[in-house]
Short mmCIF file of C-alpha atoms in Angstrom, two decimals:
data_model
loop_
_atom_site.label_atom_id
_atom_site.label_comp_id
_atom_site.label_asym_id
_atom_site.label_seq_id
_atom_site.Cartn_x
_atom_site.Cartn_y
_atom_site.Cartn_z
CA MET A 1 2.41 105.29 15.54
CA LEU A 2 2.68 101.56 14.93
CA GLN A 3 -0.58 101.44 12.96
CA SER A 4 0.50 104.23 10.63
CA LEU A 5 3.59 102.25 9.60
CA LYS A 6 1.87 98.93 8.93
CA ASN A 7 2.15 99.11 5.15
CA TYR A 8 5.89 99.79 5.06
CA SER A 9 7.93 97.18 3.19
CA THR A 10 10.90 95.46 4.78
CA GLU A 11 13.28 97.38 2.51
CA LYS A 12 11.70 100.68 3.52
CA ILE A 13 11.93 99.82 7.20
CA VAL A 14 15.59 98.89 6.87
CA SER A 15 16.28 102.12 5.00
CA LEU A 16 14.57 104.13 7.72
CA LEU A 17 16.48 102.32 10.48
CA LEU A 18 19.81 103.02 8.78
CA SER A 19 18.89 106.67 8.23
CA MET A 20 18.14 106.99 11.96
CA ALA A 21 21.34 105.23 13.01
CA THR A 22 23.41 108.32 13.79
CA ASN A 23 21.11 109.58 16.55
CA SER A 24 21.60 107.85 19.91
CA SER A 25 19.01 109.76 21.92
CA ASN A 26 16.39 107.85 23.89
CA GLU A 27 13.64 109.33 21.75
CA ASN A 28 15.27 108.04 18.58
CA LEU A 29 15.90 104.60 20.08
CA VAL A 30 12.22 104.36 20.99
CA ARG A 31 11.23 105.30 17.42
CA MET A 32 13.53 102.58 16.08
CA THR A 33 11.85 99.94 18.28
CA TYR A 34 8.49 100.84 16.76
CA LEU A 35 9.93 100.26 13.29
CA MET A 36 11.55 96.99 14.35
CA GLU A 37 8.26 95.75 15.78
CA LEU A 38 6.80 95.69 12.26
CA LEU A 39 9.15 92.99 10.96
CA PRO A 40 8.85 89.74 13.00
CA LYS A 41 5.78 87.54 12.71
CA LYS A 42 6.38 85.77 16.00
CA ASP A 43 4.64 87.43 18.97
CA TYR A 44 7.52 86.45 21.27
CA TYR A 45 9.91 88.78 19.43
CA ARG A 46 7.43 91.64 19.36
CA GLU A 47 7.11 91.22 23.10
CA ARG A 48 10.89 91.37 23.48
CA ILE A 49 11.07 94.55 21.39
CA ARG A 50 8.42 96.17 23.62
CA TRP A 51 10.42 95.10 26.66
CA ILE A 52 13.55 96.73 25.18
CA ARG A 53 11.50 99.89 24.59
CA GLY A 54 10.64 99.87 28.28
CA LEU A 55 14.33 99.62 29.21
CA ILE A 56 15.08 102.61 26.99
CA ARG A 57 12.39 104.66 28.69
CA GLU A 58 13.81 103.64 32.08
CA ASN A 59 17.31 104.62 30.87
CA HIS A 60 18.54 101.18 31.94
CA PRO A 61 22.38 100.79 31.87
CA SER A 62 22.19 97.96 29.32
CA ILE A 63 20.83 100.41 26.75
CA GLU A 64 24.29 101.96 26.61
CA PHE A 65 25.24 99.09 24.26
CA PRO A 66 22.88 100.05 21.39
CA ARG A 67 23.57 103.70 22.14
CA ARG A 68 27.28 103.13 21.64
CA VAL A 69 26.56 101.19 18.45
CA LEU A 70 24.80 104.26 17.04
CA ARG A 71 27.11 106.89 18.49
CA ASP A 72 30.63 105.47 18.33
CA LEU A 73 30.85 102.71 15.71
CA HIS A 74 32.51 103.04 12.34
CA PRO A 75 29.72 103.64 9.79
CA ASN A 76 30.44 100.40 7.93
CA GLN A 77 30.23 98.21 11.04
CA ARG A 78 27.19 100.10 12.29
CA SER A 79 25.23 99.64 9.08
CA LYS A 80 26.24 95.97 8.78
CA TRP A 81 25.21 95.08 12.32
CA ILE A 82 21.89 96.89 12.02
CA SER A 83 21.06 95.31 8.66
CA ASN A 84 22.59 91.85 9.27
CA LEU A 85 21.98 91.17 12.97
CA ALA A 86 19.03 93.38 13.91
CA VAL A 87 17.08 93.05 10.65
CA ASN A 88 18.24 89.93 8.75
CA HIS A 89 18.67 87.69 11.79
CA LEU A 90 16.53 88.97 14.65
CA LEU A 91 13.62 90.39 12.69
CA SER A 92 13.22 89.14 9.11
CA GLY A 93 15.05 85.93 10.02
CA THR A 94 12.43 85.24 12.65
CA ASN A 95 9.83 85.02 9.90
CA LYS A 96 11.97 82.54 7.93
CA ARG A 97 12.54 80.44 11.05
CA LYS A 98 8.80 80.38 11.73
CA GLU A 99 8.20 79.21 8.15
CA TRP A 100 10.84 76.51 8.67
CA LEU A 101 9.02 75.36 11.80
CA ASP A 102 5.74 75.13 9.92
CA ARG A 103 7.38 73.21 7.09
CA GLU A 104 9.88 70.97 8.91
CA GLY A 105 8.26 70.50 12.31
CA PHE A 106 11.03 71.99 14.47
CA TYR A 107 12.27 75.52 15.13
CA PRO A 108 15.82 76.25 13.93
CA PRO A 109 18.57 77.23 16.37
CA SER A 110 19.50 80.86 16.92
CA THR A 111 23.09 80.35 15.82
CA VAL A 112 25.72 77.78 14.88
CA VAL A 113 29.23 77.74 16.32
CA ILE A 114 31.77 76.84 13.64
CA SER A 115 35.43 76.03 14.30
CA PRO A 116 37.06 76.50 10.86
CA THR A 117 40.54 75.54 12.01
CA MET A 118 42.22 74.03 15.06
CA ARG A 119 45.51 75.80 14.39
CA CYS A 120 46.68 77.87 17.35
CA ASN A 121 50.04 79.16 18.54
CA LEU A 122 49.11 78.95 22.25
CA SER A 123 48.96 75.94 24.57
CA CYS A 124 46.65 77.18 27.32
CA TYR A 125 46.13 74.75 30.18
CA GLY A 126 42.54 73.59 30.47
CA CYS A 127 41.66 74.55 26.88
CA TYR A 128 38.32 72.88 26.08
CA ALA A 129 39.48 72.39 22.47
CA GLY A 130 43.05 71.43 23.31
CA ASP A 131 42.78 67.73 22.43
CA TYR A 132 41.55 68.15 18.86
CA ASP A 133 44.17 67.52 16.20
CA LYS A 134 45.66 70.94 15.36
CA SER A 135 45.90 70.01 11.68
CA LEU A 136 42.11 69.84 11.33
CA GLU A 137 40.55 72.48 9.09
CA LEU A 138 37.33 73.03 7.15
CA SER A 139 37.63 74.13 3.53
CA ALA A 140 36.17 77.42 2.36
CA GLU A 141 33.66 75.43 0.30
CA GLU A 142 32.53 73.48 3.38
CA ILE A 143 32.07 76.65 5.42
CA ASP A 144 30.23 78.25 2.52
CA SER A 145 27.82 75.30 2.44
CA ILE A 146 27.23 75.52 6.20
CA LEU A 147 26.45 79.24 6.03
CA ASN A 148 24.10 78.81 3.07
CA GLN A 149 22.23 76.05 4.92
CA MET A 150 21.97 78.32 7.94
CA LYS A 151 20.45 81.11 5.88
CA GLU A 152 17.92 78.70 4.39
CA MET A 153 16.69 78.21 7.97
CA GLY A 154 16.64 81.96 8.63
CA VAL A 155 19.85 82.00 10.70
CA TYR A 156 22.07 84.98 9.81
CA PHE A 157 24.29 84.99 12.92
CA ALA A 158 27.32 82.70 13.13
CA VAL A 159 29.80 82.27 15.95
CA ILE A 160 33.35 81.44 14.87
CA SER A 161 35.65 79.62 17.27
CA GLY A 162 38.66 77.33 17.09
CA GLY A 163 41.61 76.99 17.39
CA GLU A 164 42.47 80.55 16.52
CA PRO A 165 40.08 81.53 13.68
CA PHE A 166 42.33 84.25 12.26
CA PHE A 167 44.95 81.63 11.38
CA LYS A 168 42.65 80.55 8.53
CA GLU A 169 44.02 82.50 5.59
CA ASP A 170 40.75 82.80 3.64
CA ILE A 171 38.52 83.64 6.59
CA PHE A 172 37.98 87.23 5.39
CA ASP A 173 36.94 85.94 1.97
CA ILE A 174 34.19 84.03 3.76
CA PHE A 175 33.11 87.10 5.75
CA ARG A 176 33.05 89.12 2.53
CA LYS A 177 31.09 86.54 0.56
CA HIS A 178 28.43 86.28 3.26
CA ASP A 179 28.10 90.01 3.81
CA ASP A 180 24.42 89.60 4.75
CA MET A 181 25.43 87.75 7.94
CA ALA A 182 26.87 88.84 11.30
CA PHE A 183 29.89 87.01 12.74
CA LEU A 184 31.09 86.87 16.34
CA VAL A 185 34.69 85.62 16.36
CA PHE A 186 36.25 84.23 19.55
CA THR A 187 39.96 85.02 19.31
CA HIS A 188 42.97 85.07 21.60
CA GLY A 189 43.66 88.51 20.11
CA GLY A 190 47.36 88.08 19.49
CA LEU A 191 47.05 88.35 15.70
CA ILE A 192 45.10 91.61 15.55
CA ASP A 193 47.25 94.45 14.22
CA GLU A 194 46.69 97.62 12.17
CA ARG A 195 46.35 95.65 8.92
CA MET A 196 43.70 93.37 10.37
CA VAL A 197 41.83 96.37 11.75
CA ASP A 198 41.62 97.73 8.20
CA ARG A 199 40.22 94.38 7.01
CA LEU A 200 37.65 94.38 9.83
CA ILE A 201 36.57 97.87 8.82
CA GLU A 202 36.25 96.76 5.20
CA VAL A 203 33.95 93.78 5.87
CA GLY A 204 32.06 95.46 8.73
CA ASN A 205 30.16 92.32 9.74
CA VAL A 206 32.66 90.86 12.24
CA MET A 207 32.89 91.45 15.99
CA PRO A 208 35.91 89.97 17.82
CA ALA A 209 35.54 88.51 21.32
CA PHE A 210 38.84 88.50 23.19
CA SER A 211 39.63 85.63 25.55
CA LEU A 212 41.08 86.80 28.86
CA GLU A 213 41.61 85.32 32.32
CA GLY A 214 41.85 88.50 34.40
CA TYR A 215 44.68 90.99 34.70
CA GLU A 216 48.17 90.63 33.24
CA SER A 217 49.49 88.00 35.64
CA GLU A 218 46.44 85.72 35.32
CA THR A 219 46.23 86.02 31.54
CA ASP A 220 49.94 85.57 30.91
CA GLU A 221 50.14 82.66 33.34
CA ARG A 222 47.70 80.73 31.16
CA ARG A 223 48.35 82.16 27.69
CA GLY A 224 52.02 83.08 27.73
CA ALA A 225 54.22 86.02 28.68
CA GLY A 226 53.22 89.30 27.07
CA HIS A 227 49.81 88.12 25.87
CA PHE A 228 47.76 90.46 28.06
CA ARG A 229 49.55 93.49 26.63
CA LYS A 230 48.89 92.25 23.10
CA VAL A 231 45.16 92.01 23.83
CA MET A 232 45.08 95.46 25.45
CA HIS A 233 46.84 96.89 22.38
CA ALA A 234 44.37 95.15 20.06
CA MET A 235 41.45 96.59 22.07
CA ASP A 236 42.97 100.07 21.76
CA LEU A 237 43.33 99.67 18.00
CA LEU A 238 39.72 98.59 17.61
CA ARG A 239 38.34 101.31 19.88
CA GLU A 240 40.30 104.02 18.06
CA ALA A 241 38.98 102.69 14.73
CA GLY A 242 35.39 102.75 15.98
CA LEU A 243 34.99 98.96 15.93
CA SER A 244 32.99 97.08 18.53
CA PHE A 245 34.37 94.06 20.41
CA CYS A 246 33.63 91.79 23.36
CA GLY A 247 35.44 90.09 26.19
CA SER A 248 35.27 86.34 26.85
CA PHE A 249 36.07 84.69 30.17
CA THR A 250 36.26 81.15 31.41
CA GLN A 251 35.45 81.23 35.11
CA THR A 252 37.79 79.00 37.11
CA SER A 253 38.52 78.49 40.77
CA ARG A 254 41.52 80.80 40.27
CA ASN A 255 40.01 83.90 38.65
CA THR A 256 36.54 84.17 40.18
CA GLY A 257 37.59 86.95 42.54
CA ILE A 258 38.77 89.07 39.60
CA ILE A 259 35.91 88.66 37.14
CA THR A 260 33.34 89.32 39.89
CA ASP A 261 35.12 92.55 40.88
CA PRO A 262 33.29 95.69 39.66
CA ALA A 263 36.62 97.46 39.20
CA TYR A 264 37.69 94.86 36.64
CA ILE A 265 34.46 95.28 34.69
CA ASP A 266 34.98 99.05 34.76
CA LEU A 267 38.42 98.50 33.22
CA LEU A 268 36.82 96.65 30.31
CA VAL A 269 34.16 99.35 29.90
CA ASP A 270 36.90 101.99 29.75
CA LYS A 271 38.75 99.94 27.11
CA GLY A 272 35.59 100.05 24.97
CA CYS A 273 34.31 96.51 25.52
CA SER A 274 30.66 96.24 24.43
CA ALA A 275 29.77 92.86 25.92
CA ILE A 276 31.09 90.01 28.04
CA TRP A 277 30.65 86.30 27.44
CA LEU A 278 31.02 84.17 30.57
CA PHE A 279 31.75 80.44 30.52
CA SER A 280 32.57 77.96 33.27
CA TYR A 281 35.54 75.65 33.15
CA VAL A 282 34.44 72.09 32.34
CA PRO A 283 36.93 69.19 32.58
CA VAL A 284 37.03 68.43 28.87
CA GLY A 285 39.87 68.98 26.40
CA ARG A 286 43.49 69.41 27.38
CA GLU A 287 44.40 67.59 30.63
CA PRO A 288 41.03 67.79 32.42
CA ASP A 289 41.53 69.19 35.93
CA LEU A 290 38.61 69.25 38.36
CA SER A 291 40.48 71.65 40.63
CA LEU A 292 40.03 74.33 37.94
CA MET A 293 36.24 74.11 38.13
CA PRO A 294 34.70 77.02 40.02
CA THR A 295 33.40 75.70 43.32
CA PRO A 296 29.60 75.57 43.73
CA GLU A 297 29.89 78.67 45.92
CA GLN A 298 31.95 80.49 43.27
CA ARG A 299 29.49 79.56 40.55
CA ASP A 300 26.61 80.96 42.61
CA LEU A 301 28.64 84.12 43.31
CA MET A 302 29.16 84.57 39.57
CA ARG A 303 25.43 84.16 38.96
CA ARG A 304 24.45 86.74 41.56
CA THR A 305 27.22 89.15 40.54
CA THR A 306 26.16 88.96 36.90
CA MET A 307 22.65 90.02 37.91
CA ASP A 308 24.10 93.02 39.75
CA PHE A 309 26.36 93.96 36.82
CA ARG A 310 23.41 93.89 34.45
CA ALA A 311 21.63 96.41 36.64
CA THR A 312 24.62 98.75 36.89
CA LYS A 313 27.15 98.32 34.05
CA PRO A 314 26.76 99.75 30.52
CA MET A 315 27.34 96.51 28.61
CA ILE A 316 25.65 93.28 27.60
CA ILE A 317 26.56 90.24 29.71
CA VAL A 318 25.88 86.65 28.60
CA ASP A 319 26.44 83.91 31.18
CA PHE A 320 26.50 80.56 29.35
CA TRP A 321 25.74 78.42 32.42
CA ASN A 322 23.83 80.69 34.76
CA ASP A 323 21.36 82.20 32.28
CA GLY A 324 19.17 79.10 32.28
CA PRO A 325 16.22 80.95 33.87
CA ILE A 326 16.34 83.55 31.08
CA ILE A 327 16.55 81.15 28.12
CA SER A 328 14.56 78.25 29.62
CA GLY A 329 17.49 75.92 30.26
CA CYS A 330 20.15 74.21 28.17
CA ILE A 331 20.57 75.49 24.61
CA ALA A 332 22.51 72.52 23.17
CA GLY A 333 21.44 69.94 20.60
CA GLY A 334 20.05 72.53 18.21
CA ARG A 335 17.54 74.03 20.64
CA LYS A 336 19.41 77.33 20.40
CA TYR A 337 22.75 76.26 18.94
CA PHE A 338 25.19 73.45 18.15
CA HIS A 339 28.85 73.16 17.17
CA ILE A 340 30.60 72.08 13.99
CA ASN A 341 34.23 71.28 14.73
CA ALA A 342 37.14 71.58 12.31
CA ASN A 343 36.74 67.94 11.31
CA GLY A 344 33.12 68.56 10.29
CA ASP A 345 31.64 66.66 13.25
CA ILE A 346 28.28 68.07 14.31
CA GLU A 347 28.45 68.24 18.11
CA PRO A 348 25.53 69.13 20.45
CA CYS A 349 27.64 71.77 22.22
CA VAL A 350 31.21 73.05 22.14
CA PHE A 351 31.77 71.22 25.44
CA CYS A 352 30.08 67.96 24.33
CA HIS A 353 32.78 66.27 22.31
CA PHE A 354 30.71 63.55 20.67
CA ALA A 355 28.60 63.27 17.55
CA VAL A 356 26.69 60.95 15.23
CA ASP A 357 26.82 63.15 12.12
CA ASN A 358 29.39 65.00 10.03
CA ILE A 359 28.80 67.75 7.47
CA ARG A 360 30.65 65.67 4.88
CA ARG A 361 27.93 63.04 4.90
CA THR A 362 24.75 64.81 6.06
CA THR A 363 22.92 68.13 5.96
CA LEU A 364 22.29 70.41 8.91
CA ARG A 365 18.58 69.71 8.55
CA GLU A 366 19.18 65.97 8.91
CA ALA A 367 21.53 66.46 11.86
CA LEU A 368 19.04 68.67 13.69
CA ASN A 369 16.38 66.03 13.17
CA SER A 370 18.63 63.14 14.22
CA PRO A 371 17.64 60.87 17.12
CA LEU A 372 20.62 62.23 19.10
CA PHE A 373 19.62 65.88 18.83
CA ARG A 374 15.91 65.11 19.30
CA THR A 375 16.70 63.14 22.47
CA ILE A 376 18.79 65.97 23.87
CA ARG A 377 16.04 68.51 23.22
CA GLU A 378 13.46 66.23 24.84
CA ARG A 379 15.61 65.68 27.92
CA GLN A 380 16.28 69.41 28.29
CA GLY A 381 12.64 70.02 29.19
CA THR A 382 12.63 67.53 32.08
CA HIS A 383 14.79 69.58 34.47
CA GLU A 384 12.63 71.83 36.64
CA ASN A 385 15.47 73.89 38.14
CA LEU A 386 16.77 76.04 35.29
CA LEU A 387 19.78 77.05 37.38
CA ARG A 388 20.98 73.49 36.74
CA PRO A 389 20.55 73.08 32.96
CA CYS A 390 23.69 71.20 31.86
CA MET A 391 23.96 67.49 31.06
CA LEU A 392 27.71 67.60 31.73
CA ILE A 393 28.01 69.25 35.14
CA ASP A 394 24.44 69.49 36.52
CA HIS A 395 22.92 66.20 35.36
CA PRO A 396 25.97 64.11 34.41
CA GLU A 397 23.95 60.89 34.52
CA VAL A 398 21.98 62.24 31.54
CA GLY A 399 25.19 63.03 29.65
CA ARG A 400 26.48 59.50 30.23
CA GLU A 401 23.19 57.99 29.09
CA ILE A 402 23.16 60.03 25.89
CA TYR A 403 26.83 59.32 25.21
CA ARG A 404 26.09 55.59 25.31
CA THR A 405 23.29 55.77 22.72
CA GLU A 406 23.68 54.01 19.39
CA GLY A 407 25.91 55.64 16.80
CA VAL A 408 27.59 58.14 19.12
CA TYR A 409 31.36 58.47 18.73
CA PRO A 410 33.94 60.66 20.53
CA THR A 411 35.27 63.46 18.35
CA HIS A 412 38.83 63.25 19.66
CA GLN A 413 40.92 60.87 21.71
CA GLY A 414 40.06 61.05 25.42
CA ALA A 415 36.75 62.85 24.90
CA GLU A 416 34.91 60.16 26.84
CA GLN A 417 36.84 60.78 30.07
CA ILE A 418 34.21 63.10 31.55
CA PHE A 419 31.70 60.22 31.22
CA THR A 420 34.03 57.46 32.43
CA GLY A 421 37.02 58.18 34.66
CA LEU A 422 35.58 61.42 36.02
CA ALA A 423 32.00 60.18 36.47
CA GLY A 424 32.12 59.95 40.26
CA GLU A 425 33.62 63.41 40.66
CA MET A 426 31.05 64.94 38.29
CA ASP A 427 28.20 63.35 40.25
CA GLY A 428 29.65 64.80 43.44
CA TYR A 429 29.96 68.27 41.92
CA ALA A 430 26.36 68.15 40.69
CA ARG A 431 25.10 67.20 44.16
CA SER A 432 27.11 69.95 45.84
CA TYR A 433 25.91 72.64 43.46
CA GLY A 434 22.34 71.36 43.81
CA GLU A 435 22.53 72.03 47.55
CA ILE A 436 23.00 75.72 46.67
CA ALA A 437 21.03 76.03 43.44
CA ASP A 438 17.85 74.24 44.52
CA PRO A 439 17.09 76.58 47.46
CA ALA A 440 18.05 79.57 45.27
CA TRP A 441 15.62 78.41 42.58
CA ASP A 442 12.78 78.03 45.08
CA LYS A 443 13.48 81.41 46.66
CA GLU A 444 14.30 83.57 43.64
CA PHE A 445 12.57 82.04 40.64
CA ARG A 446 9.50 80.17 41.83
CA ALA A 447 6.29 82.15 42.26
CA ALA A 448 4.05 81.74 45.29
CA ASP A 449 1.76 79.35 43.41
CA GLY A 450 4.69 77.06 42.52
CA SER A 451 4.99 78.18 38.89
CA ARG A 452 8.07 79.74 37.31
CA ARG A 453 8.53 83.47 37.51
CA THR A 454 9.16 85.34 34.28
CA VAL A 455 12.81 86.35 34.12
CA ARG A 456 14.16 89.10 31.90
CA CYS A 457 17.76 89.62 30.85
CA GLY A 458 18.79 93.04 32.11
CA ASN A 459 16.39 93.15 35.04
CA LYS A 460 16.68 91.43 38.36
CA PRO A 461 14.05 88.68 38.80
#
């Protein structure tokens, strides 16, 4: 079948994919993977598409996500996410990124996180972004420039954070102007009403990710009375409109028991949640508190539970810290992503609040090729245990060393605390987690000959 389609143009393939997009049967999904395999030049992505085809044939629970995209989504969002994410970014974009590598000498990141505004009406304790000046905001012209530079590299997927992104009045103008891109927007959810649902339907290329802590008591305790009910109402509005959305959780020492409970995940599935993004509390931002960090035992529980959920729950799960074995370690410094804050500072990671460059005086190409980002990418490959990928909480001595390099400045007052006043505690945490993670790595991820096992997202290793 693949050989008979070799001469199809990209436009023809996209047209065929969209014409097939109302049929969610396994047979149709398999046919779509054969079409998708024609687009990327990089063998790695063809291999991933074949792996996905295998999951479809096995009727793996994770395949429920693309099935729901085809079966349940509003036609405008469905067509935008197939054309913008699946084709422009993952398939055709791969070819542009490969050309960039050949021309520039480094492979572009998979996405860029942009915080267009720091305005927010909540004051959540432990907010990683809580110490940025709330008046900071990028102009529409600055965001437009960032997105155009991303597309020049072949990157058509942008993550929007904040602050609360929907406080930026012209944010939908940006989504509309860049209607060939896909946007994942991390939001507290309190601003989503019927009018905003109509705007989301109109643009089609935006997927909200709601930040939650657990049930009503846990969410309201951190985000304010009544907030959980607002988010549940927003989820109902989106589901009834046929729009896809995600959940986002910061694992802390307080909520680990809830977000590792299968019943809680089932609640989110019933609400219509398509995916979950998992993060770990890091003592940066508003009033750093080490007691909020998940204990080493809780972090390992989250890792193991995520593996079980992927084998049993009909949704996509992304675990920012514990997916190191799947994505070959830390993704910061432009290896897979970086962050542009609302002041224009180009940070290695949303949790690394330091920079040497700013979009108002340099290009993304120059920032990616800076000594800071190159050093981070070089150091990422020196950690053998991919369960311990982070230069903040797993190898804090590396974070301190990089922070002290020439030209680095903190991007808000107090940002250096994790490298100074909290240094001893961070070293102790790293040692304690290593006592759990190192034996787990040797047992679960190292092959008999000492090499790394191949790990696939969606399958147990």
